[in-house]
mmCIF file of C-alpha atoms in Angstrom:
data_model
loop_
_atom_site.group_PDB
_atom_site.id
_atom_site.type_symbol
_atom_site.label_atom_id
_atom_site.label_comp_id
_atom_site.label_asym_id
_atom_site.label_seq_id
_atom_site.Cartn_x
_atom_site.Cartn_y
_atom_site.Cartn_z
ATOM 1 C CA UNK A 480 38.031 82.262 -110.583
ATOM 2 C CA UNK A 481 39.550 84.657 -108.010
ATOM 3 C CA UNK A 482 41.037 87.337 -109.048
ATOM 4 C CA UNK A 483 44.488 89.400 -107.928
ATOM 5 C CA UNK A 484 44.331 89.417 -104.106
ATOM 6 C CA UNK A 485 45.503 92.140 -102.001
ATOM 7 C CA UNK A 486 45.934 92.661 -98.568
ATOM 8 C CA UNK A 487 45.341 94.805 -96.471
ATOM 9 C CA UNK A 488 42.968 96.699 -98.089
ATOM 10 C CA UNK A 489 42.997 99.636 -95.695
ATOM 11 C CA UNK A 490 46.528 100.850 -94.287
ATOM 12 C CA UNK A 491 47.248 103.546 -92.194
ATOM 13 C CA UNK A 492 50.439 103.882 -89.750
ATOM 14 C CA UNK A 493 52.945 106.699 -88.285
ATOM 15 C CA UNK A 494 55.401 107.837 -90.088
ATOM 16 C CA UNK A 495 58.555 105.565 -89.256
ATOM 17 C CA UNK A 496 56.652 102.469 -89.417
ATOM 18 C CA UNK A 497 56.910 99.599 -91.522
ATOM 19 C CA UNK A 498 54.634 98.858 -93.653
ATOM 20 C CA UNK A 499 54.265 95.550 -95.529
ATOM 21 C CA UNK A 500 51.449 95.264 -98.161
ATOM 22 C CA UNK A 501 50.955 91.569 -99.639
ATOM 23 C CA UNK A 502 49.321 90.303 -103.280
ATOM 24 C CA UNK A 503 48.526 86.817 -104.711
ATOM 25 C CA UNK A 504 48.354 86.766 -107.934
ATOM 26 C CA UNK A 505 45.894 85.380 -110.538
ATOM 27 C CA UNK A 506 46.853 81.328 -110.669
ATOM 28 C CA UNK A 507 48.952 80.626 -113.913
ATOM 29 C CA UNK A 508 50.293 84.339 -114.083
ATOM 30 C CA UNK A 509 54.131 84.143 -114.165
ATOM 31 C CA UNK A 510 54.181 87.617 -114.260
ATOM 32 C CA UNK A 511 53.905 89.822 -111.381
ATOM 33 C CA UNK A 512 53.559 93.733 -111.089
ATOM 34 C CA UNK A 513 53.586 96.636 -108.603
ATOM 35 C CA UNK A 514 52.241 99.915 -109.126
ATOM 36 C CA UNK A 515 51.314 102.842 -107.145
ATOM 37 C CA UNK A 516 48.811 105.721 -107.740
ATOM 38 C CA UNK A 517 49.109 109.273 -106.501
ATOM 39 C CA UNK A 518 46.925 112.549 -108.281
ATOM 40 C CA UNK A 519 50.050 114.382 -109.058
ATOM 41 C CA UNK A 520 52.056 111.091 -110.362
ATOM 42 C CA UNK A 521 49.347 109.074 -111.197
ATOM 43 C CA UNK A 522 49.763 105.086 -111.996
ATOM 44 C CA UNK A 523 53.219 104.208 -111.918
ATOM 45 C CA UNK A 524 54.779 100.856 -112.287
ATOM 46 C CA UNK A 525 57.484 99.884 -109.444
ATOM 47 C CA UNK A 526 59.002 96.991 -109.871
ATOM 48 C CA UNK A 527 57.956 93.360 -111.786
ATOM 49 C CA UNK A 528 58.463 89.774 -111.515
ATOM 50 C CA UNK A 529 58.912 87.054 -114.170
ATOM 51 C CA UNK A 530 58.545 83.700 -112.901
ATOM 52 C CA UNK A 531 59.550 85.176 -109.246
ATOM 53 C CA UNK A 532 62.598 86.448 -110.121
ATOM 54 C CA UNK A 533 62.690 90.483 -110.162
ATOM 55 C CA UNK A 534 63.099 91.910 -113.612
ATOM 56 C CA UNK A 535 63.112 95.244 -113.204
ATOM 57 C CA UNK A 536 63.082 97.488 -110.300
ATOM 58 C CA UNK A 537 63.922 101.306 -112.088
ATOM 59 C CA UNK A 538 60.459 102.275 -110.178
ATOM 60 C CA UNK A 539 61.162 101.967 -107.129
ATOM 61 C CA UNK A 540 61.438 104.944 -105.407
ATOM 62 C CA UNK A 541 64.242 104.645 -103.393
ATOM 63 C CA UNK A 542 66.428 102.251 -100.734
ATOM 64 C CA UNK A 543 63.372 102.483 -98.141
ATOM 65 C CA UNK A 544 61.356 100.061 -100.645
ATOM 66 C CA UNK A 545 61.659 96.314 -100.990
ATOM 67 C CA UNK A 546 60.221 93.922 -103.009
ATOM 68 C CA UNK A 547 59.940 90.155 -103.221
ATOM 69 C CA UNK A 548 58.535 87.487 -104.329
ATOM 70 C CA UNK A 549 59.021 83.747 -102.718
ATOM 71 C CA UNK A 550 56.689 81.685 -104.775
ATOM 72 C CA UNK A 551 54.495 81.850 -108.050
ATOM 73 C CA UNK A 552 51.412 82.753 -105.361
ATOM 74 C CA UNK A 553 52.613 85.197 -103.121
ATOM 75 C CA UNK A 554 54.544 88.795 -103.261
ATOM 76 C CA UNK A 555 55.007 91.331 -100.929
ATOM 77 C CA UNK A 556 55.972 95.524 -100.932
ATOM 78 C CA UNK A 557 57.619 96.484 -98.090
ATOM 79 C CA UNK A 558 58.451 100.060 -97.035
ATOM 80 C CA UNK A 559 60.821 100.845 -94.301
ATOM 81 C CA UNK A 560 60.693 103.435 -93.177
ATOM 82 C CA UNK A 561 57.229 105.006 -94.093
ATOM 83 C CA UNK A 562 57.300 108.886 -94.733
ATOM 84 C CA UNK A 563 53.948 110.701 -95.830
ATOM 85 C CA UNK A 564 55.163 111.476 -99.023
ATOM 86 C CA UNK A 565 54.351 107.247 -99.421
ATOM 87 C CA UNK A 566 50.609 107.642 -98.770
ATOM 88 C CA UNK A 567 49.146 106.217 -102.085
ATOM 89 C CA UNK A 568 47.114 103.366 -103.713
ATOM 90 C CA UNK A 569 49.054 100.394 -104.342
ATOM 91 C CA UNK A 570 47.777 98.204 -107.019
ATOM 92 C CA UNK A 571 49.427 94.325 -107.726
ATOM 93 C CA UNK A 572 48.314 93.430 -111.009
ATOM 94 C CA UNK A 573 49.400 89.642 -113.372
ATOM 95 C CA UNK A 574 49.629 88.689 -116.519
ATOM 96 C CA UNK A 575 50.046 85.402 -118.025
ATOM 97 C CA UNK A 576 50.874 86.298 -121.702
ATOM 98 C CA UNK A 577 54.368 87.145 -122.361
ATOM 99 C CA UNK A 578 53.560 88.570 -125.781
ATOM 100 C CA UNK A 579 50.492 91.266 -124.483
ATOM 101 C CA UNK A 580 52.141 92.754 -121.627
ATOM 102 C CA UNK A 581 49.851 95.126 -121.179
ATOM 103 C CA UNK A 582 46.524 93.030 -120.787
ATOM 104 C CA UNK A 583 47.342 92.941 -116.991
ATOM 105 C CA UNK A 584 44.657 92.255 -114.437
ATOM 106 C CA UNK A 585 44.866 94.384 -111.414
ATOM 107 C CA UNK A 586 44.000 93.622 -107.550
ATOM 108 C CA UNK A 587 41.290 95.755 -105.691
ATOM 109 C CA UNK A 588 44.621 97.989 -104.580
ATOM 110 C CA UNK A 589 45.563 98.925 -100.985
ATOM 111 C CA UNK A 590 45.038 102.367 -99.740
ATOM 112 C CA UNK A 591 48.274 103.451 -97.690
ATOM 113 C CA UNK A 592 47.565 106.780 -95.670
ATOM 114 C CA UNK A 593 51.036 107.683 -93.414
ATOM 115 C CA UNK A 594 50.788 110.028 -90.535
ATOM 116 C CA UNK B 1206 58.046 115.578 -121.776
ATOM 117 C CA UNK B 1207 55.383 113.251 -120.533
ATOM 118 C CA UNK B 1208 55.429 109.602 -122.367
ATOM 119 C CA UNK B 1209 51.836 109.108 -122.745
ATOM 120 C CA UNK B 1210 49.699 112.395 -122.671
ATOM 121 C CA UNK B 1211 45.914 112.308 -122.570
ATOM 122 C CA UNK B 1212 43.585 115.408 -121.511
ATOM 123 C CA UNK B 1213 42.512 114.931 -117.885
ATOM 124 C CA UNK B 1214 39.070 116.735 -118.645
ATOM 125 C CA UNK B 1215 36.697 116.049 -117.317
ATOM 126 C CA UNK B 1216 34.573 115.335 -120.785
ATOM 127 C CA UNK B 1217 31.419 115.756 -120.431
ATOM 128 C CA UNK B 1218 28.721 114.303 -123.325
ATOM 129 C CA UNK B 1219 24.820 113.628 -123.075
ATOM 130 C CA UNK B 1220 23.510 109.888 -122.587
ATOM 131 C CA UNK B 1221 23.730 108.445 -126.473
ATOM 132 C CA UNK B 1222 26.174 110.467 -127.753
ATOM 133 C CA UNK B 1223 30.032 109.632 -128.868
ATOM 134 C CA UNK B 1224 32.532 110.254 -126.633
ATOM 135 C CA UNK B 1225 36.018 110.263 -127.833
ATOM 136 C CA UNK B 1226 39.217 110.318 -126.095
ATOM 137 C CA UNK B 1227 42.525 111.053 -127.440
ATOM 138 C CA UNK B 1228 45.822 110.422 -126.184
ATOM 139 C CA UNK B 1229 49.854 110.688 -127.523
ATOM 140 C CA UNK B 1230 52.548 109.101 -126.923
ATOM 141 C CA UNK B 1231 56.275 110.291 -127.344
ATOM 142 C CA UNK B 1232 58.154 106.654 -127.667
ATOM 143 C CA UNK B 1233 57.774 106.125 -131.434
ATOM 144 C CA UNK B 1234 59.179 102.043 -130.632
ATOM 145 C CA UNK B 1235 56.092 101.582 -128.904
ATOM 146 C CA UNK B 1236 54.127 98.763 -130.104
ATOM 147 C CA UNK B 1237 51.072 98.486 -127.893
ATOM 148 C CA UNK B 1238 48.493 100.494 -126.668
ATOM 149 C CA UNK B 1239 45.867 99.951 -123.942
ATOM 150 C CA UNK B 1240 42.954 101.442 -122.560
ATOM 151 C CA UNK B 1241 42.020 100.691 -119.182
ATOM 152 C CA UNK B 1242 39.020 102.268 -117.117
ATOM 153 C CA UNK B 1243 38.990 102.971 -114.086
ATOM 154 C CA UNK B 1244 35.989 103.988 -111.211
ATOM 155 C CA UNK B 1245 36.485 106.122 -108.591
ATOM 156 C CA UNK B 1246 37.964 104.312 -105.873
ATOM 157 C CA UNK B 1247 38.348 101.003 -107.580
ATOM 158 C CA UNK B 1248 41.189 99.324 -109.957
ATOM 159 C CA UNK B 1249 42.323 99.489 -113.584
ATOM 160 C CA UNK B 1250 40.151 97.254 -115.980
ATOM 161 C CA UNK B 1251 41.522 96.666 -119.175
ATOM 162 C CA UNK B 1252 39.073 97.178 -122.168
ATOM 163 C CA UNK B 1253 40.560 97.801 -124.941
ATOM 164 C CA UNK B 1254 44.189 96.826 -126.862
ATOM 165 C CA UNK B 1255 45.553 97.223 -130.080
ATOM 166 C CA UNK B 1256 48.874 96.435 -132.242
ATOM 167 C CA UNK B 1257 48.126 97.788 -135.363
ATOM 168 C CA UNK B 1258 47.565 100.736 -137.284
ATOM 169 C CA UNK B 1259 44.071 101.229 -137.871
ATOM 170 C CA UNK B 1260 40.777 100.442 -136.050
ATOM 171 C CA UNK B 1261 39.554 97.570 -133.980
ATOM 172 C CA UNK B 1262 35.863 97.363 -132.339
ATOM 173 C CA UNK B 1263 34.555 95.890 -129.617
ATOM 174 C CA UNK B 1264 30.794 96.308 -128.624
ATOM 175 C CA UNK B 1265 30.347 99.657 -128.743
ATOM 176 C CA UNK B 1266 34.377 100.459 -128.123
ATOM 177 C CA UNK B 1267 36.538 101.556 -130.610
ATOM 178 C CA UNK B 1268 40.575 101.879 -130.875
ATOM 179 C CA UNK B 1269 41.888 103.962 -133.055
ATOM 180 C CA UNK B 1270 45.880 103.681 -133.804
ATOM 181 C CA UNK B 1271 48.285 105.936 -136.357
ATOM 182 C CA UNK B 1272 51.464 104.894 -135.449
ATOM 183 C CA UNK B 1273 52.790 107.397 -137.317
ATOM 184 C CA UNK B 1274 51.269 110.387 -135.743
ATOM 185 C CA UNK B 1275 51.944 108.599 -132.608
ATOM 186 C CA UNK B 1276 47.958 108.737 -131.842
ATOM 187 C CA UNK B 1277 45.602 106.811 -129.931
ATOM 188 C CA UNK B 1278 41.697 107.040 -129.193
ATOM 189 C CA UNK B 1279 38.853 105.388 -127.718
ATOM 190 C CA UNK B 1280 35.527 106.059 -129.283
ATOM 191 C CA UNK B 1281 32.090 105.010 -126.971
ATOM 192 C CA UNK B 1282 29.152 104.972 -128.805
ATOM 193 C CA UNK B 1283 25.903 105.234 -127.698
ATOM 194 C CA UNK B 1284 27.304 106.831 -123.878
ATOM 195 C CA UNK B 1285 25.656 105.355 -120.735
ATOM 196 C CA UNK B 1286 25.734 106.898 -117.568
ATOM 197 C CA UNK B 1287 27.394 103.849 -116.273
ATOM 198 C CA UNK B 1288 30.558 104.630 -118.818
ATOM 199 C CA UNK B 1289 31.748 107.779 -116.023
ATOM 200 C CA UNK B 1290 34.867 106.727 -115.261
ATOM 201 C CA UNK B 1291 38.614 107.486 -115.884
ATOM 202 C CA UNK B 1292 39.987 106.358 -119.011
ATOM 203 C CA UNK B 1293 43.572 105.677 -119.261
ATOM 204 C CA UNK B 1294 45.855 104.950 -122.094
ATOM 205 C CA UNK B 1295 48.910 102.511 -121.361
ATOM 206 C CA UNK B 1296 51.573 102.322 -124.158
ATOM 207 C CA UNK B 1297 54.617 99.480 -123.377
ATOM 208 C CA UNK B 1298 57.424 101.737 -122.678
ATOM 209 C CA UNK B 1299 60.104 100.210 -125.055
ATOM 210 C CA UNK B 1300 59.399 98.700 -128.113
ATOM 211 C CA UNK B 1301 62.607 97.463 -129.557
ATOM 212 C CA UNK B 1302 63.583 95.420 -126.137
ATOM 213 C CA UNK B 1303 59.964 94.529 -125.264
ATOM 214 C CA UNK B 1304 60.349 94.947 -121.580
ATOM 215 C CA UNK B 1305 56.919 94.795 -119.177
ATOM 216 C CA UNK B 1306 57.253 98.520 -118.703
ATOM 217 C CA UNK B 1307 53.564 99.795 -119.223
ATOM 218 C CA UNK B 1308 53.368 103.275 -119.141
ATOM 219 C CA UNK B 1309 49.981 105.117 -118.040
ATOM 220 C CA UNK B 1310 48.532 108.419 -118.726
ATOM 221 C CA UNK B 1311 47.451 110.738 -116.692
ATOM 222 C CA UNK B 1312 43.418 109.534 -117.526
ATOM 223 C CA UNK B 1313 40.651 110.883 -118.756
ATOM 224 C CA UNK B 1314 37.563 111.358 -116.934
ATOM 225 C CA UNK B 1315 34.302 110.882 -118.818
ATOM 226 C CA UNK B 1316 31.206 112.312 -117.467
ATOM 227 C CA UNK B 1317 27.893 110.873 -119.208
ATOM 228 C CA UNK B 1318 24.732 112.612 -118.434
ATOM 229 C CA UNK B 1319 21.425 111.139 -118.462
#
């Protein structure tokens, strides 16, 4: 079975830009998380989905991030705009299993570098 | 105060020996605890959980929870090389409304030499 896709894997861009990072998740999972990795912060969730619907977005840095989720297979992060302070790994990760939250499988991550 | 607190390291132990990492956790609600590992450059992989107080084994993996301490570990038996990685504890962040909040620690990194 595939697992968590992410795209791209690779990002880098000018500070200014947008940037849109995109994950399908494992088939069957109706729930949906961000997360983002710095050294100094380290893994932090940003925002989750139940059944598409956002459930809670406390993580998310700030009005230049966006979040959303049209269908049970796709979900993107947007940032607009990018500042360097937003370079980071950016992991999507599902679960299926309301009851064990935390046994979440997570997507190869996308490495965001802004100039 | 950080939520989940774990030693960064890095730990070092010989090939064969126990290696045993420790974290804390301030939200006394909590109800689960993970450990994920994670290799350089790649993504979280969950390996262990556990609910209750007490121990639970897996292979050579074993989680260690005292709620009442607030305590978790991971104990690896019989260390391979290819068990260098970052270990990180995850804790949900609010037991009495059971949200998906998972909250990480910093990590561990293990170094096993041969």
């Amino acid at each position: 079975d595939a697992g968590v896709i992410q795209s791209p894997r690779h990002e880098v861009t000018e500070m200014g830009q947008e940037v849109t990072l995109r994950c399908k998740p494992i088939s069957g999972h109706d729930y949906l998380f961000w997360y983002r990795q710095t050294m100094m912060r380290g893994l932090e969730l940003l925002i989750y989905f139940n059944n598409n619907v956002p459930i809670d977005d406390s993580g998310m840095p700030e009005d230049r991030f966006s979040a959303k989720m049209p269908n049970a297979s796709f979900s993107t992060l947007k940032i607009q705009p990018s500042e360097p302070r937003d370079s980071a790994v950016y992991f999507c990760a599902s679960t299926e299993d309301p009851g064990h939250w935390g046994e979440q499988f997570f997507g190869p991550g996308t490495r965001l570098t802004v100039l | 105060q950080k939520e989940v607190e774990q030693n960064s390291g890095p730990l070092s132990v010989p090939e064969g020996a126990i290696a045993s990492l420790n974290c804390t956790y301030s939200d006394r609600g909590s109800q689960s605890f993970f450990w994920y590992r994670q290799y350089s450059g790649k993504s979280p992989e969950l390996i262990m959980s556990i609910y209750s107080n007490g121990d639970k084994e897996d292979g050579r993996f074993t989680a260690q929870l005292n709620k009442a301490s607030q305590y978790v570990s991971l104990l690896i038996r019989d260390s391979q090389p290819s068990d260098s990685a970052t270990y990180l504890c995850a804790v949900t962040g609010d037991g009495s409304s059971n949200t998906g909040k998972l909250i990480f620690g910093q990590g561990t990194t293990l170094q096993v030499k041969p």
